[in-house]
XYZ file of C-alpha atoms in Angstrom:
610
model
C -64.243 40.145 -13.602
C -63.617 38.275 -10.367
C -62.784 35.125 -12.357
C -60.083 36.963 -14.318
C -58.503 38.269 -11.111
C -58.539 34.790 -9.598
C -56.770 33.379 -12.671
C -54.113 36.083 -12.477
C -53.516 35.414 -8.773
C -53.207 31.640 -9.365
C -50.713 32.247 -12.207
C -48.759 34.653 -10.010
C -48.617 32.143 -7.148
C -47.519 29.333 -9.530
C -44.582 31.413 -10.758
C -43.550 32.205 -7.177
C -43.739 28.542 -6.140
C -41.611 27.394 -9.078
C -39.064 30.126 -8.402
C -38.773 29.218 -4.726
C -38.591 25.481 -5.365
C -35.946 25.690 -8.090
C -32.926 25.660 -5.715
C -34.379 22.665 -3.900
C -35.006 20.737 -7.112
C -31.493 21.488 -8.337
C -30.062 20.377 -5.013
C -32.094 17.165 -4.978
C -31.726 16.082 -8.595
C -28.699 18.001 -9.857
C -25.127 16.687 -10.394
C -23.670 14.868 -7.347
C -21.112 16.671 -5.263
C -17.488 15.766 -6.013
C -14.442 15.755 -3.750
C -11.563 18.154 -4.424
C -8.981 15.847 -6.031
C -6.025 18.187 -5.524
C -6.855 18.713 -1.866
C -7.237 14.981 -1.263
C -3.966 14.042 -2.973
C -2.081 16.673 -0.972
C -3.590 15.287 2.231
C -2.628 11.715 1.401
C 0.941 12.609 0.466
C 1.293 14.448 3.765
C -0.203 11.693 5.957
C 0.703 8.476 4.113
C 3.302 7.552 6.751
C 1.214 8.597 9.764
C -0.576 6.287 12.167
C -4.396 6.296 12.355
C -4.855 9.070 9.787
C -8.449 9.275 8.463
C -9.917 11.150 5.483
C -13.715 11.276 5.109
C -15.133 11.926 1.644
C -17.910 14.501 1.287
C -18.590 13.573 -2.349
C -17.466 11.244 -5.092
C -13.680 11.348 -5.599
C -12.645 11.365 -9.263
C -8.975 10.540 -9.823
C -7.964 12.129 -13.122
C -4.356 13.288 -12.714
C -2.489 9.983 -13.069
C -0.448 9.238 -16.195
C 1.626 6.300 -17.396
C 4.823 8.167 -16.546
C 3.521 9.694 -13.302
C 0.630 7.642 -11.894
C -1.280 8.518 -8.747
C 0.275 6.394 -5.988
C -1.386 5.422 -2.748
C 1.864 4.205 -1.198
C 3.594 4.788 2.127
C 3.792 2.694 5.290
C 1.339 4.451 7.618
C -1.976 3.135 8.917
C -4.303 5.284 6.822
C -8.061 4.986 6.276
C -10.158 6.583 3.542
C -13.795 6.629 4.678
C -15.960 6.867 1.555
C -19.280 6.640 3.409
C -22.108 7.073 0.871
C -19.668 8.027 -1.876
C -17.238 6.226 -4.147
C -13.806 6.609 -5.758
C -13.964 6.816 -9.563
C -10.679 5.974 -11.256
C -10.394 7.862 -14.542
C -6.602 7.680 -14.898
C -3.638 5.502 -13.910
C -3.764 4.737 -10.157
C -1.576 2.396 -8.067
C -2.613 1.253 -4.578
C 0.478 -0.014 -2.745
C 0.191 0.561 1.006
C -0.329 -2.618 3.087
C -1.788 -0.533 5.947
C -4.220 1.448 3.774
C -7.940 0.732 4.226
C -10.582 2.155 1.884
C -14.038 1.655 3.386
C -17.521 2.459 2.171
C -21.171 1.553 2.551
C -22.533 2.330 -0.867
C -22.877 0.479 -4.176
C -19.173 0.606 -4.981
C -15.911 1.664 -3.392
C -13.666 1.707 -6.477
C -14.985 2.112 -10.025
C -13.323 2.250 -13.439
C -15.538 3.820 -16.083
C -13.208 5.386 -18.650
C -10.957 4.149 -21.428
C -8.161 5.992 -19.581
C -8.803 4.058 -16.368
C -5.959 1.802 -15.236
C -6.210 0.566 -11.658
C -3.296 -1.455 -10.228
C -3.990 -3.253 -6.948
C -0.798 -4.273 -5.128
C -1.255 -3.936 -1.367
C -4.108 -2.599 0.701
C -7.665 -3.378 1.830
C -11.123 -2.454 0.547
C -14.112 -2.821 2.894
C -17.726 -2.546 1.721
C -20.766 -3.187 3.908
C -23.773 -2.397 1.759
C -26.569 -4.179 -0.098
C -26.504 -4.486 -3.903
C -22.843 -3.553 -3.773
C -19.655 -4.246 -5.710
C -16.374 -3.362 -4.007
C -14.306 -3.030 -7.214
C -16.297 -2.389 -10.385
C -14.697 -2.287 -13.833
C -16.991 -0.993 -16.574
C -14.270 0.340 -18.871
C -10.519 0.468 -18.515
C -7.915 -1.978 -17.202
C -7.644 -3.782 -13.880
C -4.204 -5.091 -12.958
C -2.773 -6.815 -9.885
C 0.780 -7.244 -8.605
C 3.181 -9.781 -10.078
C 5.219 -9.777 -6.859
C 4.307 -12.916 -4.875
C 4.946 -11.131 -1.578
C 2.238 -8.556 -2.292
C -1.422 -9.152 -1.460
C -4.549 -7.075 -1.856
C -7.632 -7.771 0.284
C -11.337 -7.182 -0.383
C -13.894 -7.762 2.378
C -17.655 -7.453 1.912
C -20.825 -7.902 3.916
C -24.404 -7.352 2.763
C -27.151 -8.615 0.476
C -26.577 -9.384 -3.213
C -22.890 -8.467 -3.225
C -19.869 -8.998 -5.482
C -16.199 -8.520 -4.620
C -14.837 -7.776 -8.120
C -17.050 -7.129 -11.153
C -15.307 -7.059 -14.540
C -17.339 -6.000 -17.563
C -14.828 -5.166 -20.333
C -14.049 -7.155 -23.458
C -10.475 -7.881 -22.366
C -9.117 -10.972 -20.541
C -8.763 -10.590 -16.769
C -5.667 -11.740 -14.863
C -5.776 -11.667 -11.054
C -2.834 -12.484 -8.775
C -2.396 -12.343 -4.990
C -5.988 -11.250 -4.329
C -7.963 -12.103 -1.177
C -11.744 -11.800 -1.467
C -14.033 -12.529 1.485
C -17.773 -11.959 1.013
C -20.530 -12.892 3.444
C -24.197 -12.032 3.216
C -27.647 -12.872 1.961
C -29.154 -13.328 -1.459
C -26.546 -13.890 -4.179
C -22.955 -13.580 -2.962
C -20.103 -13.603 -5.525
C -16.359 -13.305 -5.126
C -15.220 -12.525 -8.684
C -17.582 -12.035 -11.627
C -16.371 -11.681 -15.219
C -19.345 -10.640 -17.329
C -17.768 -11.248 -20.747
C -16.838 -14.313 -22.765
C -13.138 -13.812 -22.094
C -10.402 -15.757 -20.300
C -10.203 -15.287 -16.551
C -6.910 -16.349 -14.948
C -6.425 -16.547 -11.173
C -3.084 -17.288 -9.491
C -2.320 -17.408 -5.754
C -5.771 -16.043 -4.889
C -7.867 -16.777 -1.793
C -11.604 -16.420 -2.376
C -14.181 -17.307 0.270
C -17.885 -16.574 -0.127
C -20.843 -17.577 2.016
C -24.545 -16.780 1.695
C -27.947 -18.089 2.657
C -29.326 -18.957 -0.806
C -26.658 -18.519 -3.505
C -22.863 -18.356 -3.287
C -20.384 -18.412 -6.179
C -16.650 -18.009 -5.693
C -15.767 -17.282 -9.335
C -18.291 -16.670 -12.121
C -17.110 -16.348 -15.706
C -18.753 -16.626 -19.113
C -15.500 -17.729 -20.782
C -12.523 -19.944 -20.007
C -11.368 -19.966 -16.378
C -7.826 -20.898 -15.297
C -7.182 -21.496 -11.590
C -3.600 -21.910 -10.340
C -2.524 -22.322 -6.703
C -5.764 -20.856 -5.388
C -8.104 -21.498 -2.473
C -11.713 -21.000 -3.503
C -14.566 -21.852 -1.138
C -18.305 -21.296 -1.548
C -20.974 -22.244 1.013
C -24.635 -21.590 1.825
C -26.544 -21.884 5.095
C -29.833 -22.973 3.508
C -29.943 -26.673 2.689
C -31.907 -25.879 -0.470
C -29.396 -23.205 -1.553
C -26.741 -23.442 -4.280
C -22.988 -23.163 -3.718
C -20.605 -23.097 -6.711
C -16.865 -22.680 -6.314
C -16.003 -21.922 -9.972
C -18.449 -21.453 -12.846
C -17.314 -21.052 -16.458
C -17.634 -22.426 -19.963
C -14.289 -24.221 -19.571
C -12.428 -24.676 -16.280
C -8.858 -25.794 -15.622
C -7.378 -26.088 -12.148
C -3.845 -26.832 -11.029
C -2.461 -27.121 -7.497
C -5.616 -25.570 -6.039
C -7.957 -26.333 -3.168
C -11.522 -25.796 -4.258
C -14.756 -26.415 -2.324
C -17.079 -27.664 -3.774
C -14.583 -29.632 -5.830
C -14.346 -29.538 -9.594
C -12.646 -31.933 -11.990
C -9.274 -31.337 -13.621
C -7.151 -30.829 -10.490
C -3.512 -32.001 -10.564
C -0.500 -31.947 -8.225
C 2.854 -30.685 -9.449
C 6.320 -31.409 -8.034
C 8.560 -28.362 -7.560
C 12.218 -28.002 -6.589
C 13.169 -25.032 -4.360
C 16.427 -23.453 -5.511
C 16.520 -19.960 -3.969
C 14.713 -17.447 -1.782
C 14.451 -13.679 -2.104
C 16.121 -11.401 0.423
C 14.139 -9.352 2.947
C 14.044 -5.796 4.118
C 15.499 -5.665 7.660
C 13.060 -5.091 10.504
C 13.947 -1.687 11.982
C 12.434 -0.142 15.105
C 13.046 1.441 18.485
C 14.646 -0.421 21.334
C 12.144 -1.776 23.822
C 9.471 -2.539 21.205
C 8.298 -5.902 19.930
C 10.261 -5.994 16.691
C 9.991 -9.772 16.408
C 6.290 -9.499 15.619
C 7.170 -7.440 12.526
C 9.106 -10.259 10.870
C 7.566 -11.087 7.480
C 5.128 -13.979 7.403
C 5.909 -15.033 3.834
C 8.926 -15.342 1.588
C 9.286 -15.078 -2.186
C 10.665 -18.466 -3.154
C 12.167 -19.520 -6.504
C 10.988 -22.917 -7.659
C 11.392 -25.116 -10.710
C 8.782 -27.461 -12.120
C 10.326 -30.919 -11.989
C 8.449 -32.029 -15.102
C 8.667 -29.016 -17.419
C 11.703 -27.211 -15.848
C 9.601 -24.066 -15.884
C 10.768 -21.551 -13.288
C 8.502 -19.339 -11.219
C 8.246 -17.388 -7.973
C 5.719 -18.221 -5.283
C 4.873 -16.885 -1.829
C 5.659 -19.380 0.934
C 4.974 -19.127 4.705
C 7.984 -18.717 7.019
C 8.484 -19.538 10.687
C 11.328 -17.554 12.287
C 13.760 -18.377 15.078
C 14.159 -14.964 16.737
C 15.114 -16.252 20.176
C 18.526 -14.570 19.966
C 17.155 -11.111 19.163
C 17.390 -8.883 22.244
C 15.555 -5.711 21.223
C 15.822 -4.145 24.669
C 19.181 -2.675 23.625
C 20.638 -1.340 20.403
C 22.134 -3.793 17.971
C 21.779 -5.811 14.779
C 20.673 -9.440 15.030
C 20.500 -11.886 12.132
C 17.590 -14.315 12.306
C 16.923 -17.394 10.217
C 13.626 -18.879 9.168
C 12.190 -22.158 7.958
C 9.985 -22.532 4.889
C 6.607 -24.194 5.456
C 5.350 -26.285 2.547
C 2.727 -28.456 4.243
C -0.354 -26.478 3.216
C 0.880 -25.353 -0.183
C -0.488 -26.448 -3.529
C 1.688 -29.136 -5.055
C 4.737 -30.959 -3.672
C 7.913 -29.010 -2.850
C 11.388 -30.513 -2.483
C 14.033 -28.457 -0.635
C 17.065 -30.656 -1.249
C 19.520 -27.727 -0.974
C 18.249 -26.721 2.457
C 17.282 -23.199 1.361
C 16.263 -21.013 4.298
C 15.409 -17.295 4.518
C 17.448 -14.821 6.567
C 16.885 -11.253 7.648
C 18.065 -8.758 10.259
C 16.394 -7.178 13.271
C 17.821 -3.719 13.980
C 16.987 -2.116 17.331
C 17.568 1.648 17.210
C 18.136 3.705 20.395
C 16.380 7.051 20.997
C 19.513 8.889 19.805
C 19.162 7.318 16.368
C 22.377 6.118 14.752
C 24.611 3.792 16.750
C 28.059 2.303 16.270
C 27.840 -1.435 15.804
C 31.613 -1.999 15.786
C 34.862 -0.478 14.547
C 38.315 -1.573 13.545
C 41.625 0.342 13.385
C 43.247 -0.593 10.078
C 46.502 1.360 10.252
C 48.310 3.872 12.437
C 50.792 6.291 11.001
C 52.355 9.304 12.617
C 49.574 11.826 12.997
C 46.959 9.817 11.054
C 44.529 7.003 11.784
C 42.795 4.839 9.226
C 39.860 2.792 10.458
C 36.532 1.246 9.534
C 33.125 1.823 11.133
C 30.299 -0.668 10.960
C 26.910 1.070 11.198
C 23.304 0.294 10.332
C 22.439 1.995 7.070
C 20.145 4.996 7.780
C 17.204 3.858 5.659
C 15.153 6.768 4.369
C 17.790 9.404 5.199
C 18.855 12.121 2.775
C 22.371 12.465 4.142
C 24.680 11.447 6.983
C 27.805 13.318 8.068
C 30.599 12.014 10.295
C 32.271 14.241 12.875
C 35.362 13.636 15.016
C 36.987 15.399 17.952
C 39.854 14.959 20.375
C 38.096 16.684 23.298
C 34.309 16.497 22.498
C 34.294 20.287 22.208
C 35.935 21.100 18.917
C 34.243 18.985 16.257
C 35.449 18.606 12.687
C 33.326 17.247 9.839
C 34.873 14.431 7.849
C 35.346 15.117 4.136
C 35.996 12.536 1.463
C 38.575 13.054 -1.246
C 35.953 14.520 -3.576
C 35.024 17.095 -0.935
C 31.686 15.518 -0.059
C 30.651 15.403 3.589
C 27.694 13.066 2.951
C 29.183 9.642 3.617
C 26.133 7.796 2.205
C 26.128 9.764 -1.037
C 25.764 7.411 -3.985
C 25.386 4.402 -1.695
C 22.666 1.831 -2.247
C 20.986 0.018 0.598
C 23.486 -2.681 1.704
C 21.819 -5.958 0.862
C 20.615 -8.029 2.498
C 21.021 -6.995 6.146
C 21.391 -3.210 6.031
C 24.924 -3.147 7.519
C 27.018 -0.229 6.267
C 30.824 -0.267 6.482
C 32.726 2.997 6.079
C 36.515 3.492 5.935
C 37.838 6.793 7.298
C 41.283 8.427 7.288
C 41.711 11.327 9.734
C 44.527 13.280 11.409
C 44.726 12.178 15.061
C 47.616 12.559 17.528
C 45.945 11.080 20.608
C 45.384 7.475 21.687
C 41.664 8.074 22.053
C 39.333 10.308 20.122
C 35.566 10.706 19.674
C 33.127 10.355 16.812
C 29.456 10.993 16.139
C 27.095 11.239 13.168
C 24.329 13.587 12.113
C 21.556 12.094 10.000
C 19.147 14.269 8.014
C 15.852 13.256 6.435
C 12.762 11.239 7.279
C 14.395 8.290 9.000
C 14.284 6.589 12.370
C 18.035 7.348 12.519
C 17.558 11.123 12.069
C 19.266 13.482 14.505
C 22.621 13.636 16.253
C 23.902 10.327 17.548
C 25.521 9.606 20.882
C 29.266 10.242 21.082
C 31.482 7.194 20.526
C 34.849 6.840 22.192
C 37.413 5.318 19.827
C 40.563 3.652 21.193
C 43.422 3.727 18.727
C 44.919 0.567 20.220
C 41.645 -1.350 20.215
C 39.033 -2.353 17.699
C 36.713 -5.241 17.077
C 38.497 -7.640 14.720
C 35.186 -8.826 13.263
C 31.611 -7.732 12.842
C 29.541 -7.595 15.999
C 26.308 -8.457 14.247
C 24.590 -10.898 16.594
C 24.057 -14.280 15.053
C 26.842 -13.836 12.510
C 30.185 -13.672 14.256
C 29.498 -12.254 17.701
C 32.606 -10.042 17.764
C 33.217 -7.511 20.535
C 31.718 -4.085 20.036
C 34.599 -1.628 20.219
C 32.862 1.743 20.466
C 31.868 3.200 23.837
C 29.073 5.733 24.251
C 29.986 8.740 26.403
C 27.935 11.577 27.852
C 27.394 14.334 25.322
C 28.163 17.928 26.105
C 25.329 20.405 26.515
C 25.987 21.753 23.034
C 25.513 18.314 21.556
C 22.219 17.889 23.361
C 21.062 21.214 21.977
C 22.010 20.032 18.504
C 19.914 16.921 18.992
C 16.895 18.897 20.084
C 17.237 21.295 17.178
C 17.750 18.490 14.686
C 14.715 16.526 15.866
C 13.197 13.596 14.025
C 10.540 15.154 11.787
C 7.872 13.055 10.133
C 8.735 9.766 11.798
C 6.665 7.871 14.305
C 8.337 6.631 17.467
C 6.588 3.323 17.003
C 8.576 0.463 15.596
C 8.176 -0.141 11.888
C 9.354 -2.492 9.243
C 10.966 -0.047 6.858
C 10.757 -0.597 3.123
C 13.160 1.630 1.224
C 11.509 2.388 -2.090
C 14.862 3.054 -3.761
C 16.438 -0.182 -2.690
C 14.456 -3.195 -1.657
C 11.366 -2.391 -3.694
C 13.610 -2.131 -6.750
C 15.282 -5.356 -5.735
C 11.906 -7.084 -5.537
C 10.790 -5.858 -8.939
C 14.110 -6.873 -10.442
C 13.987 -10.273 -8.792
C 10.440 -10.902 -9.959
C 11.763 -10.606 -13.519
C 14.928 -12.585 -12.871
C 13.542 -16.027 -13.575
C 13.553 -17.410 -17.115
C 11.463 -20.328 -18.330
C 13.019 -23.574 -19.543
C 16.621 -22.766 -18.699
C 19.227 -24.510 -16.596
C 22.187 -22.916 -14.847
C 23.911 -22.579 -11.531
C 21.959 -21.414 -8.488
C 23.310 -17.872 -8.516
C 22.800 -17.553 -12.276
C 19.201 -18.657 -11.972
C 18.419 -15.582 -9.905
C 19.535 -13.387 -12.834
C 17.356 -15.027 -15.477
C 14.393 -13.001 -16.621
C 10.736 -13.862 -16.448
C 8.717 -12.816 -19.451
C 5.778 -11.189 -17.739
C 2.387 -11.091 -19.343
C 1.362 -7.774 -20.786
C -1.573 -6.109 -19.180
C -4.813 -6.106 -21.105
C -4.920 -3.125 -23.497
C -7.362 -0.422 -22.706
C -10.711 -0.298 -24.493
C -10.271 1.771 -27.628
C -13.870 2.540 -28.440
C -14.915 5.535 -26.394
C -18.378 5.386 -27.866
C -19.240 1.996 -26.354
C -22.293 1.966 -24.168
C -21.945 1.051 -20.513
C -23.278 -2.501 -20.122
C -26.575 -2.666 -18.304
C -26.162 -4.777 -15.200
C -28.737 -5.168 -12.522
C -27.847 -3.591 -9.224
C -24.557 -1.949 -10.235
C -25.756 1.539 -11.213
C -25.421 4.441 -8.808
C -28.675 5.959 -7.533
C -29.428 9.679 -7.555
C -27.913 11.630 -4.702
C -30.048 12.087 -1.608
C -30.843 15.723 -0.839
C -30.844 17.635 2.395
C -34.279 17.390 4.037
C -33.649 20.668 5.823
C -33.604 22.489 2.480
C -37.027 21.102 1.611
C -38.478 22.108 5.007
C -37.259 25.704 4.713
C -38.466 25.910 1.111
C -41.888 24.568 2.065
C -42.201 27.096 4.914
C -41.230 29.907 2.550
C -43.772 28.807 -0.032
C -46.547 28.655 2.576
C -45.686 32.153 3.838
C -45.697 33.574 0.315
C -48.962 31.792 -0.484
C -50.597 33.140 2.693
C -49.413 36.676 2.022
C -50.689 36.533 -1.554
C -54.048 35.226 -0.362
C -54.448 38.090 2.136
C -53.533 40.664 -0.488
C -55.989 39.097 -2.916
C -58.829 39.203 -0.426
C -58.162 42.881 0.373
C -58.004 43.628 -3.342
C -61.356 41.998 -4.089
C -62.949 43.589 -1.008
C -61.984 47.064 -2.257
C -63.369 46.255 -5.679
C -66.697 45.156 -4.204
C -66.934 48.302 -2.058
C -66.274 50.468 -5.065
């Protein structure tokens, strides 16, 4: 009889133990926690232009909402960091990374992964950091990986650890990489780019540097490898180790610097015939705007042998000695193209040189660069204002007054008060000229502007005194004509100051920035990158309008039933569980077991007494 009771008690305790341990087992070996995609995307859109904004993942982030027509965009101009920690970002839709100040960091087996036939990751500008063993910063199992065709863009991958790879590509489609920097340093086997299929791998304008103790390989490919204008370096610290710059079944290299060297390298002669325009450098007065001048220029060149036209990124050294950013103004600066360290030989017989503008903006925002009185009739004045274009603004209105108290808003003939309505960004220097016609009976009157939107020019400007009998005959852009600035700033009335405070400058950092207007210069860049046509000859200005036939991106994998290739070291381990949960569960189990044991002993004691 006692044996039967003991069996029943053991069975009862087993059921209790399994019941108590179930939540712990589910927590330890259940599905990994995922980040709220909607919440994350809202956060990024809100903070993409902020400085030192940080988002820390608490689980894997799956990006599923991007489409071909409306992709997920990590753009903006703010210094933003996404800290993945022990998690990763899984791209299951169309995603574009295009923020030069964005850093995505992690310390797990991958930072970015594509593992769906709907995955389409486009790397334009940004940085990925991964410091973990057995890691791959960008891993492509299924889907499409694409890089920018704009030579001024550059995406950076930095890695540190043991047995690491910068980019792993495992689909059955050719891989084309442009403007990619990969730096990997560690122990074991260190690889920059690995293509695990017998497909063509093409690299253009890429910098790949890997170093390890035993094995280092810059580019590893099972198929044909094409290297154009690239720097690829592989090195090992152990004298008995192996360093390979490029490994593939067939390798071709042109205008590249490769260490250790491979055969097949050639030098090409190019003729420089044009250079792309720049976005002006815009920032507050008193800040170091010169340091924000672009380091590279998009240069149009022609192959002297084949007459093939292309666009390359070329270093620039600027002469900004005439730019006085301590006070408001627009200064044109010129640069010089550096060809010494480039791949191939470049001839600049036309003396092509880049130019851009440095615009120093006062605390009030908009300023009057110069003005000119065009005509004076009885009771009316017709003149022209020269202003910096308020990049990023939604609207700008012009007001005028004879006494600084009674202000009237200028209206155009169509009734619009927004004087920048329908205006594109004035290329290339951001100088906006506006002709006004107003009723004025005095020899002097006053003007000001109000700028609305997320712009460094937002708010109410200072008041400008306009002399009817005076006006700068030419532009006062420094470095262009050096004309006299006609407008005078006067003290604003208390009401004006209140307007300024109420207007404010929402969403814009006081720090100096190099503004990139997505509706102007980014469009200009994408247009210009297509405006070169192969094997044609025309005048210099016509050459800029010729189209480049860009390569189509690799089509997505159609077979959704394909198995994920088995690769050593790339799989994601099971999630680690909270040790605290196990401790509490164990304590609970022990308490229940002890209570059951005491009850059992009392039960058997009563039986024996009876």
